[in-house]
XYZ file of C-alpha atoms in Angstrom:
623
model
C 118.526 63.354 90.055
C 117.431 64.046 93.621
C 118.404 67.713 93.299
C 116.511 68.017 90.022
C 113.461 66.507 91.718
C 113.711 69.037 94.551
C 113.911 71.900 92.084
C 111.065 70.512 90.063
C 108.926 70.160 93.183
C 109.621 73.779 94.180
C 108.773 74.968 90.658
C 105.535 72.973 90.553
C 104.457 74.213 93.980
C 105.396 77.833 93.215
C 103.612 77.995 89.866
C 100.721 75.740 90.829
C 99.783 77.440 94.086
C 100.208 81.048 92.938
C 98.420 80.369 89.639
C 95.535 78.662 91.430
C 95.244 81.439 94.000
C 95.371 84.164 91.355
C 92.794 82.415 89.208
C 90.480 82.150 92.193
C 90.768 85.867 92.918
C 90.360 86.929 89.301
C 87.354 84.723 88.669
C 85.592 84.756 92.061
C 86.628 87.925 93.910
C 86.952 90.406 91.050
C 83.631 90.837 89.267
C 84.935 90.496 85.708
C 82.246 90.044 83.080
C 82.971 86.921 80.985
C 81.020 86.690 77.748
C 82.445 83.617 76.015
C 84.869 80.690 76.278
C 87.697 82.662 74.702
C 87.532 85.310 77.417
C 87.343 82.623 80.071
C 90.484 80.957 78.682
C 92.343 84.291 78.593
C 91.361 84.993 82.197
C 92.668 81.588 83.322
C 95.813 81.848 81.194
C 96.953 85.432 81.792
C 98.539 85.024 85.280
C 101.117 82.513 83.979
C 103.516 84.957 82.308
C 103.827 87.195 85.359
C 104.181 84.193 87.696
C 107.050 82.874 85.561
C 108.630 86.343 85.661
C 108.380 86.430 89.463
C 109.867 82.944 89.682
C 112.704 83.849 87.315
C 113.600 86.939 89.337
C 113.422 84.871 92.530
C 115.738 82.192 91.127
C 118.369 84.880 90.465
C 118.599 85.277 94.240
C 118.213 81.541 94.967
C 115.963 79.981 97.626
C 115.182 83.049 99.718
C 114.729 85.068 96.551
C 112.079 82.548 95.513
C 110.280 82.983 98.829
C 110.465 86.795 98.677
C 109.130 86.889 95.109
C 106.266 84.573 96.091
C 105.500 86.784 99.086
C 105.475 89.894 96.866
C 103.136 88.207 94.399
C 100.773 87.305 97.240
C 101.021 90.776 98.757
C 100.093 92.483 95.473
C 97.181 90.095 95.028
C 95.920 90.521 98.588
C 96.256 94.316 98.516
C 94.046 94.390 95.438
C 91.537 92.061 97.112
C 91.167 94.522 100.007
C 90.974 97.550 97.717
C 88.483 95.877 95.397
C 86.381 94.591 98.283
C 85.182 98.074 99.136
C 85.963 100.263 96.114
C 85.384 97.791 93.301
C 88.600 98.917 91.634
C 92.289 98.063 91.359
C 95.274 99.809 92.918
C 97.326 102.078 90.682
C 100.630 103.846 91.297
C 98.954 107.269 91.723
C 96.760 105.736 94.447
C 99.880 104.528 96.269
C 101.228 108.086 96.102
C 98.268 109.374 98.138
C 100.103 108.696 101.410
C 98.839 111.849 103.120
C 95.368 110.265 103.234
C 96.544 107.185 105.115
C 95.915 108.490 108.610
C 92.201 109.092 107.990
C 91.782 105.720 106.305
C 92.773 103.549 109.293
C 89.227 102.903 110.493
C 87.969 102.137 107.002
C 90.800 99.720 106.227
C 90.345 97.815 109.486
C 86.683 97.197 108.704
C 87.505 95.646 105.322
C 89.464 92.667 106.685
C 87.707 89.298 107.018
C 88.836 86.291 109.029
C 88.988 84.171 105.864
C 91.833 86.390 104.610
C 94.229 84.068 106.450
C 93.832 81.603 103.603
C 95.624 83.974 101.231
C 98.779 83.448 103.290
C 98.746 79.756 104.188
C 100.594 78.802 100.989
C 103.318 81.381 101.743
C 103.896 79.699 105.105
C 103.859 76.273 103.430
C 106.493 77.347 100.889
C 108.652 78.765 103.680
C 108.516 75.455 105.577
C 109.280 73.502 102.407
C 112.356 75.608 101.615
C 113.620 75.187 105.199
C 113.133 71.421 104.902
C 115.021 71.243 101.598
C 117.818 73.401 102.980
C 118.322 71.002 105.891
C 118.013 67.895 103.786
C 120.158 68.927 100.835
C 121.572 71.905 98.984
C 119.436 73.113 96.075
C 121.595 75.162 93.721
C 119.984 77.463 91.184
C 121.837 78.788 88.155
C 121.367 82.040 86.276
C 120.598 80.233 83.038
C 117.678 78.566 84.790
C 116.374 82.008 85.779
C 116.691 83.175 82.176
C 114.575 80.229 80.999
C 111.702 81.408 83.217
C 112.125 85.061 82.214
C 112.255 84.325 78.484
C 109.347 81.948 78.908
C 107.412 84.739 80.629
C 108.036 87.060 77.673
C 106.899 84.477 75.120
C 103.744 83.626 77.061
C 102.955 87.319 77.603
C 103.206 87.990 73.867
C 100.889 85.043 73.252
C 98.522 86.429 75.893
C 98.522 89.872 74.242
C 97.876 88.332 70.841
C 94.850 86.416 72.124
C 93.582 89.434 74.065
C 93.949 91.832 71.124
C 92.028 89.418 68.935
C 89.231 89.334 71.503
C 89.444 93.065 72.382
C 91.093 95.222 69.659
C 93.015 98.303 70.845
C 93.134 96.798 74.310
C 96.144 98.741 75.585
C 94.624 102.059 74.518
C 91.791 101.567 77.019
C 93.765 102.645 80.098
C 90.584 104.149 81.572
C 88.932 100.715 81.767
C 90.872 98.752 84.375
C 88.287 95.958 84.448
C 88.961 95.137 80.790
C 92.731 95.363 81.258
C 92.799 92.996 84.251
C 90.403 90.603 82.525
C 92.714 90.346 79.525
C 96.273 90.687 80.825
C 95.863 89.723 84.494
C 96.366 91.595 87.747
C 100.175 91.326 87.823
C 100.712 92.387 84.222
C 98.237 95.198 84.835
C 100.567 96.598 87.495
C 103.564 96.304 85.173
C 101.595 98.130 82.487
C 100.475 100.702 85.050
C 104.137 101.429 85.860
C 104.806 101.941 82.150
C 101.839 104.326 81.860
C 103.041 106.209 84.938
C 106.473 106.803 83.424
C 104.888 107.917 80.156
C 102.471 110.346 81.799
C 105.244 111.861 83.916
C 106.972 112.844 80.693
C 103.794 113.959 78.917
C 103.698 117.461 80.386
C 107.321 118.173 79.520
C 106.787 116.968 75.959
C 103.480 118.806 75.419
C 103.277 121.708 72.972
C 100.721 124.387 72.231
C 99.632 122.562 69.057
C 98.034 119.814 71.163
C 95.259 122.019 72.503
C 93.835 122.849 69.071
C 92.338 119.375 68.356
C 90.696 119.450 71.801
C 89.268 122.887 71.109
C 88.023 121.806 67.671
C 86.321 118.748 69.201
C 84.579 120.729 71.928
C 83.356 123.282 69.378
C 81.243 120.490 67.877
C 79.296 120.132 71.131
C 75.928 121.831 71.431
C 76.765 124.480 74.010
C 73.395 126.233 73.990
C 71.929 127.194 77.342
C 68.388 127.661 78.583
C 67.882 131.425 78.135
C 64.858 131.316 80.432
C 67.313 130.651 83.263
C 70.091 132.974 82.117
C 70.807 135.461 84.936
C 67.825 134.217 86.987
C 70.156 134.141 90.018
C 72.363 137.067 89.048
C 74.049 138.522 92.110
C 72.796 135.723 94.360
C 75.032 133.754 96.690
C 75.896 130.227 95.576
C 75.862 127.450 98.192
C 77.004 124.048 96.935
C 76.573 121.055 99.248
C 78.555 117.938 98.383
C 76.654 115.160 100.172
C 79.007 112.341 101.065
C 78.254 108.944 99.480
C 74.578 109.731 98.809
C 72.936 107.572 96.124
C 69.505 108.085 94.583
C 68.053 104.714 95.561
C 67.301 106.020 99.072
C 65.141 108.920 97.841
C 61.393 108.304 98.287
C 62.151 104.890 99.802
C 61.012 103.375 103.084
C 62.801 100.794 105.217
C 60.636 98.744 107.552
C 57.892 101.365 107.269
C 60.268 104.248 108.048
C 61.047 106.971 105.487
C 64.802 107.132 104.854
C 65.027 110.720 103.548
C 61.906 112.611 104.655
C 63.386 116.094 104.247
C 65.134 115.475 100.931
C 61.849 114.055 99.609
C 60.245 117.390 100.516
C 63.195 119.495 99.331
C 63.047 118.032 95.835
C 59.511 119.390 95.530
C 60.883 122.842 96.334
C 63.733 122.520 93.847
C 64.529 121.454 90.321
C 65.376 117.794 90.830
C 67.379 115.568 88.485
C 66.540 111.886 88.893
C 68.934 110.619 86.201
C 72.022 112.451 87.429
C 75.176 110.306 87.719
C 78.446 110.696 89.554
C 81.484 110.479 87.253
C 84.337 110.045 89.724
C 87.366 107.805 89.445
C 89.894 106.839 92.089
C 89.839 110.357 93.545
C 86.284 109.900 94.897
C 85.173 113.156 96.600
C 88.114 115.129 95.221
C 87.177 113.962 91.719
C 83.618 115.206 92.199
C 85.073 118.580 93.195
C 87.280 118.586 90.107
C 84.292 117.878 87.860
C 82.304 120.691 89.457
C 85.060 123.286 89.309
C 86.516 122.556 85.867
C 83.948 120.645 83.788
C 86.771 118.249 82.942
C 86.703 114.519 83.644
C 88.928 113.145 86.403
C 91.854 110.959 85.439
C 91.744 107.277 84.556
C 94.349 106.568 87.252
C 94.683 108.122 90.693
C 93.333 111.484 91.854
C 93.900 114.659 89.830
C 94.253 116.571 93.097
C 97.410 114.579 93.844
C 98.944 113.910 90.463
C 98.155 117.167 88.633
C 96.895 119.533 91.301
C 99.352 122.271 90.343
C 98.433 122.364 86.661
C 97.125 125.537 85.090
C 93.337 125.605 85.551
C 90.637 128.190 84.927
C 88.463 126.846 87.728
C 85.002 128.005 88.736
C 86.160 129.833 91.917
C 88.579 131.917 89.858
C 85.854 132.777 87.331
C 83.460 133.795 90.107
C 86.125 135.799 91.928
C 86.732 137.724 88.714
C 83.021 138.526 88.787
C 82.990 139.918 92.320
C 82.356 136.795 94.406
C 84.049 135.815 97.655
C 84.903 132.116 97.240
C 85.420 129.500 99.930
C 85.328 125.807 100.839
C 84.033 124.522 104.165
C 85.141 121.018 105.129
C 85.987 119.915 108.671
C 88.863 117.652 107.702
C 92.650 118.032 107.593
C 93.661 120.624 105.014
C 96.178 118.232 103.440
C 93.651 115.444 102.809
C 93.386 114.925 99.022
C 96.078 117.628 98.739
C 93.407 120.298 99.133
C 95.755 122.826 100.759
C 97.696 122.916 97.480
C 94.808 122.604 95.021
C 92.335 125.113 96.453
C 94.597 128.178 96.123
C 95.421 127.034 92.589
C 91.683 126.917 91.806
C 91.281 130.498 93.009
C 89.574 130.027 96.368
C 89.855 132.935 98.787
C 89.492 130.839 101.925
C 89.529 127.183 103.017
C 87.728 126.538 106.300
C 89.357 123.256 107.313
C 89.236 121.324 110.589
C 91.076 124.080 112.424
C 88.260 126.504 111.575
C 85.720 124.418 113.492
C 85.167 123.550 117.123
C 85.781 119.809 116.914
C 85.481 117.763 120.095
C 85.172 114.118 121.006
C 81.469 114.588 121.707
C 80.568 116.163 118.362
C 82.660 113.816 116.199
C 82.231 110.302 114.830
C 83.964 108.248 112.148
C 85.791 110.667 109.872
C 85.316 113.745 112.044
C 82.838 116.498 112.866
C 79.226 115.364 112.708
C 77.130 116.901 109.957
C 74.695 118.694 112.288
C 77.526 120.543 114.033
C 79.322 121.075 110.738
C 76.308 122.740 109.118
C 75.567 124.884 112.179
C 79.130 126.199 112.419
C 79.294 126.691 108.640
C 76.227 128.947 108.699
C 78.019 131.031 111.341
C 80.945 131.369 108.915
C 78.631 132.324 106.054
C 76.896 135.039 108.054
C 80.248 136.857 108.105
C 81.057 136.443 104.398
C 80.987 139.456 102.081
C 78.174 139.030 99.554
C 77.794 137.735 96.953
C 79.715 134.625 97.896
C 80.316 131.150 96.521
C 80.882 128.448 99.117
C 81.190 124.692 98.853
C 80.345 122.513 101.871
C 81.562 118.906 102.032
C 79.888 116.626 104.571
C 81.553 113.745 106.420
C 79.188 111.606 108.478
C 77.694 109.459 105.704
C 81.101 107.941 104.967
C 82.195 104.311 104.991
C 82.096 102.412 107.341
C 78.862 104.329 108.195
C 78.974 104.401 111.988
C 76.808 106.526 114.307
C 76.290 107.158 118.000
C 73.004 105.783 119.307
C 71.532 109.240 119.899
C 71.948 110.031 116.179
C 70.085 106.980 114.884
C 66.688 108.174 113.649
C 65.709 104.848 112.056
C 66.519 101.214 112.661
C 69.327 99.542 110.738
C 68.559 97.311 107.786
C 68.359 93.557 108.044
C 70.378 92.407 105.056
C 73.502 90.227 104.793
C 75.618 93.350 104.216
C 76.198 95.166 107.490
C 77.619 98.045 105.474
C 74.282 98.546 103.733
C 72.398 98.103 107.024
C 74.359 100.950 108.639
C 74.174 103.098 105.492
C 70.434 103.686 105.917
C 71.033 105.166 109.358
C 73.819 107.540 108.324
C 71.796 108.675 105.303
C 68.813 109.376 107.585
C 71.100 111.326 109.922
C 72.466 113.395 107.013
C 68.898 114.099 105.887
C 68.096 115.452 109.359
C 71.295 117.506 109.417
C 70.494 119.028 106.018
C 66.989 119.906 107.214
C 68.453 121.816 110.162
C 70.924 123.478 107.791
C 68.102 124.847 105.629
C 66.277 126.058 108.739
C 69.437 127.834 109.934
C 69.919 129.462 106.528
C 66.367 130.774 106.718
C 66.911 132.100 110.243
C 70.135 133.834 109.176
C 68.464 135.573 106.223
C 70.753 133.868 103.689
C 68.176 131.445 102.303
C 66.241 133.942 100.210
C 69.383 135.416 98.705
C 71.159 132.166 97.754
C 70.820 129.434 95.180
C 71.448 126.039 96.763
C 72.893 123.173 94.762
C 73.102 119.856 96.579
C 74.182 116.515 95.141
C 75.712 113.158 96.055
C 79.447 113.114 95.393
C 79.881 109.397 94.616
C 78.548 105.943 95.439
C 78.445 104.726 99.024
C 77.487 101.091 98.408
C 79.824 99.323 95.994
C 79.033 96.387 93.717
C 80.434 94.051 96.353
C 77.135 94.459 98.200
C 74.960 93.550 95.211
C 73.405 90.557 96.941
C 71.919 92.760 99.652
C 71.052 95.506 97.165
C 69.199 92.929 95.098
C 67.190 91.924 98.154
C 66.348 95.573 98.831
C 65.298 96.305 95.262
C 63.634 92.949 94.684
C 65.740 92.027 91.651
C 69.100 90.550 90.793
C 71.746 93.204 90.223
C 73.523 92.853 86.888
C 75.806 95.373 85.168
C 72.821 97.316 83.872
C 71.322 97.723 87.341
C 74.752 98.419 88.785
C 75.129 101.340 86.389
C 71.716 102.669 87.377
C 72.781 102.581 91.012
C 75.480 105.153 90.217
C 72.792 107.826 90.135
C 73.080 110.430 92.871
C 70.446 112.985 93.956
C 70.835 116.447 92.435
C 68.879 119.522 93.591
C 68.894 123.121 92.364
C 66.926 125.456 94.621
C 66.408 128.971 93.224
C 64.846 131.517 95.605
C 61.545 132.815 94.316
C 61.322 130.240 91.542
C 58.137 128.165 91.849
C 57.903 126.204 88.599
C 59.926 123.347 90.061
C 59.908 119.973 88.346
C 61.746 116.698 87.929
C 64.129 116.526 84.969
C 64.802 112.971 83.838
C 67.267 113.601 81.028
C 70.546 111.750 81.613
C 73.241 114.058 83.018
C 76.315 114.117 85.225
C 78.645 116.133 87.426
C 80.591 117.490 84.466
C 77.488 119.571 83.648
C 77.400 121.478 86.955
C 79.770 124.331 86.093
C 78.041 125.548 82.912
C 74.693 125.351 84.684
C 75.860 127.510 87.592
C 77.437 130.094 85.307
C 74.283 130.393 83.209
C 72.111 130.848 86.316
C 74.395 133.687 87.408
C 74.493 135.242 83.941
C 78.257 134.803 83.603
C 79.664 133.883 80.204
C 82.008 130.888 80.154
C 85.535 132.271 79.676
C 87.161 128.850 79.163
C 86.508 127.081 75.830
C 87.940 123.784 77.120
C 85.025 122.457 79.166
C 83.087 119.273 78.456
C 79.819 119.856 80.295
C 76.611 121.465 79.079
C 73.815 123.378 80.780
C 71.651 120.906 82.693
C 68.561 123.019 82.053
C 68.984 123.258 78.278
C 66.368 121.323 76.319
C 68.925 120.915 73.519
C 71.577 119.254 75.678
C 72.083 115.643 74.538
C 70.961 112.951 76.960
C 74.397 111.454 77.613
C 76.672 110.710 80.538
C 79.966 108.820 80.620
C 81.568 107.404 83.730
C 85.302 107.426 84.273
C 85.661 103.749 83.309
C 84.061 104.296 79.888
C 80.592 103.054 80.825
C 77.884 105.403 79.573
C 74.166 105.991 79.246
C 71.945 107.759 76.758
C 68.162 107.968 76.816
C 68.032 104.648 74.937
C 71.005 102.480 75.951
C 73.459 101.703 78.733
C 76.958 100.418 77.985
C 79.088 98.741 80.647
C 81.912 96.199 80.614
C 81.668 95.741 76.854
C 77.938 94.953 76.849
C 75.129 97.105 75.427
C 71.762 97.190 77.229
C 68.382 98.502 76.163
C 67.514 101.328 78.584
C 63.803 100.490 78.704
C 63.961 96.734 79.223
C 67.364 96.360 80.887
C 68.090 93.465 78.522
C 71.162 93.026 76.367
C 70.888 94.402 72.864
C 73.142 94.432 69.811
C 76.458 96.216 70.319
C 75.844 98.367 67.240
C 73.178 100.242 69.242
C 75.975 101.568 71.455
C 78.497 102.237 68.682
C 78.099 106.033 68.538
C 78.139 106.331 72.317
C 81.292 104.216 72.605
C 83.107 106.566 70.245
C 81.809 109.696 71.987
C 82.741 108.355 75.423
C 86.233 107.459 74.266
C 86.806 110.877 72.692
C 85.532 112.769 75.734
C 87.723 110.817 78.151
C 90.780 110.782 75.886
C 90.718 114.513 75.150
C 90.124 115.353 78.822
C 93.084 113.145 79.776
C 95.256 114.955 77.241
C 94.325 118.317 78.721
C 95.327 117.210 82.226
C 98.375 115.065 81.482
C 99.802 117.693 79.142
C 98.729 120.651 81.297
C 97.301 122.073 78.088
C 95.283 124.921 79.603
C 98.555 126.833 79.902
C 98.369 127.104 76.119
C 94.893 128.692 75.959
C 96.243 131.939 74.563
C 97.891 130.038 71.733
C 94.472 129.245 70.245
C 94.024 132.011 67.641
C 90.261 132.286 68.128
C 90.581 132.356 71.901
C 93.330 134.953 71.814
C 91.137 137.197 69.682
C 88.217 136.773 72.077
C 86.077 134.688 69.709
C 86.470 131.446 71.599
C 84.453 132.680 74.563
C 81.233 130.746 74.365
C 78.411 133.201 73.731
C 74.900 132.896 75.024
């Protein structure tokens, strides 16, 4: 009886503590939108099956197995807390495979820890002490049949969980691109089990793919309105193309002052000298900057899990650099970081780039570096030196570094005072943005002095968000309103500029758009016909382009509605509206993301010549 009581006590403590801790994280740390009591019950209930599974596996290896399984459960939970704290997302297996990025992430990871994180581990220590005490006091013997009871119980409870979740959210397991919905319904531990299943399935998808799979994608894309603005066709023919990917730059800083100081004085001026898009959204996933590059180069969406550059970087692509090289352009990337970061040394040659100017191509010293590497002012200056030696016409992409989390600067580079909000991340962000604005101003001046300015179109845009939803309290104070999902979606807008030399009819375009639309816009400006029929974007300057953008998690916006986390919002009022108003957009978003995934997972572009129309030359999109 005493032994049974000891076992029972261990079971109660194991399940009770881990369930309580997981529920706290899922309900308080992860920002999971709960709409009704049923969803709240599912959220509270869903950790139980995976906790029983962990316990059952631990019992197979007796007392120390129980401790190890509890430690692993805590470790998985805590790792997701850290990842979510800054990136507002959950870890996936492809993210864990990105080990070559680890060295550059050390400073960022260290800044994420909080002293209260010790409380995630106190129960692990308590369980360890308890098991030691029981071992000294008496022998607690576990049997395999007892382990099987927990494992079978885990299976039964999981099936019950899935039944409840599917009733609340039909086709739940088909929404792999929406990790928020998956975690809300099946729990963080089961999400990782499901992620492992998806990983094994996607690994086999390329080998199983056939040429017949590209035809439905082609047929779907043919339905899109691919018209371009003929007034801009060939307006920059023969011009150089300079693309500036501005690290972590969001639109809320444009035309804004902080304590009476203008945050982006030069960008405010530059938008008056350019075509400016004020409803332009990033569409990246877990690949962040590399995903924004992928969108630009291929007009395909990034993957729902991990970074395409890592998981499918060696696929067959017909990327923008290759297209431009075929049309007489010298193509390059300039980025003062390690060549292997985001697997760029493998991906760039596959995309058709002639040259990658990585960290070794720059004079990088302790004095001219901060945070992630070479400061933007030095980076731009040295990049202009590179460009002055390029054969023309050229296409070059510059990727900045300084405005990167955790947003640190030397005192001599601080042109404005820091903010005074609860979030120190946001407070520092204003200063690094202001520094980048100054660096970009000097870059434009150097282009003018070199003679390149008048012979180059300049496209500059923010690559992804810099301030995550975990800083919504401070963002709400800045904007003077509480940040809900609708406002959070609006904050995903990034500045987008197109400067065309000699063009003076500049204006602000407010139609909803995104990074997937960059490639067709550039090609039309240069007067180059799109040779690849499998692209999802449309000319940003076309009046006939639908006002639509979808983010990688399935959230989307039209001119009338915003859809995020299963809720439909009226675009004009920001208030919830009936879900039927978002019905067409939900279907379009799902099809776009699903077909793009199929192209990448199956490496379907290798089958382009198997499309009869394409093979006969008819699939090339005409102007």
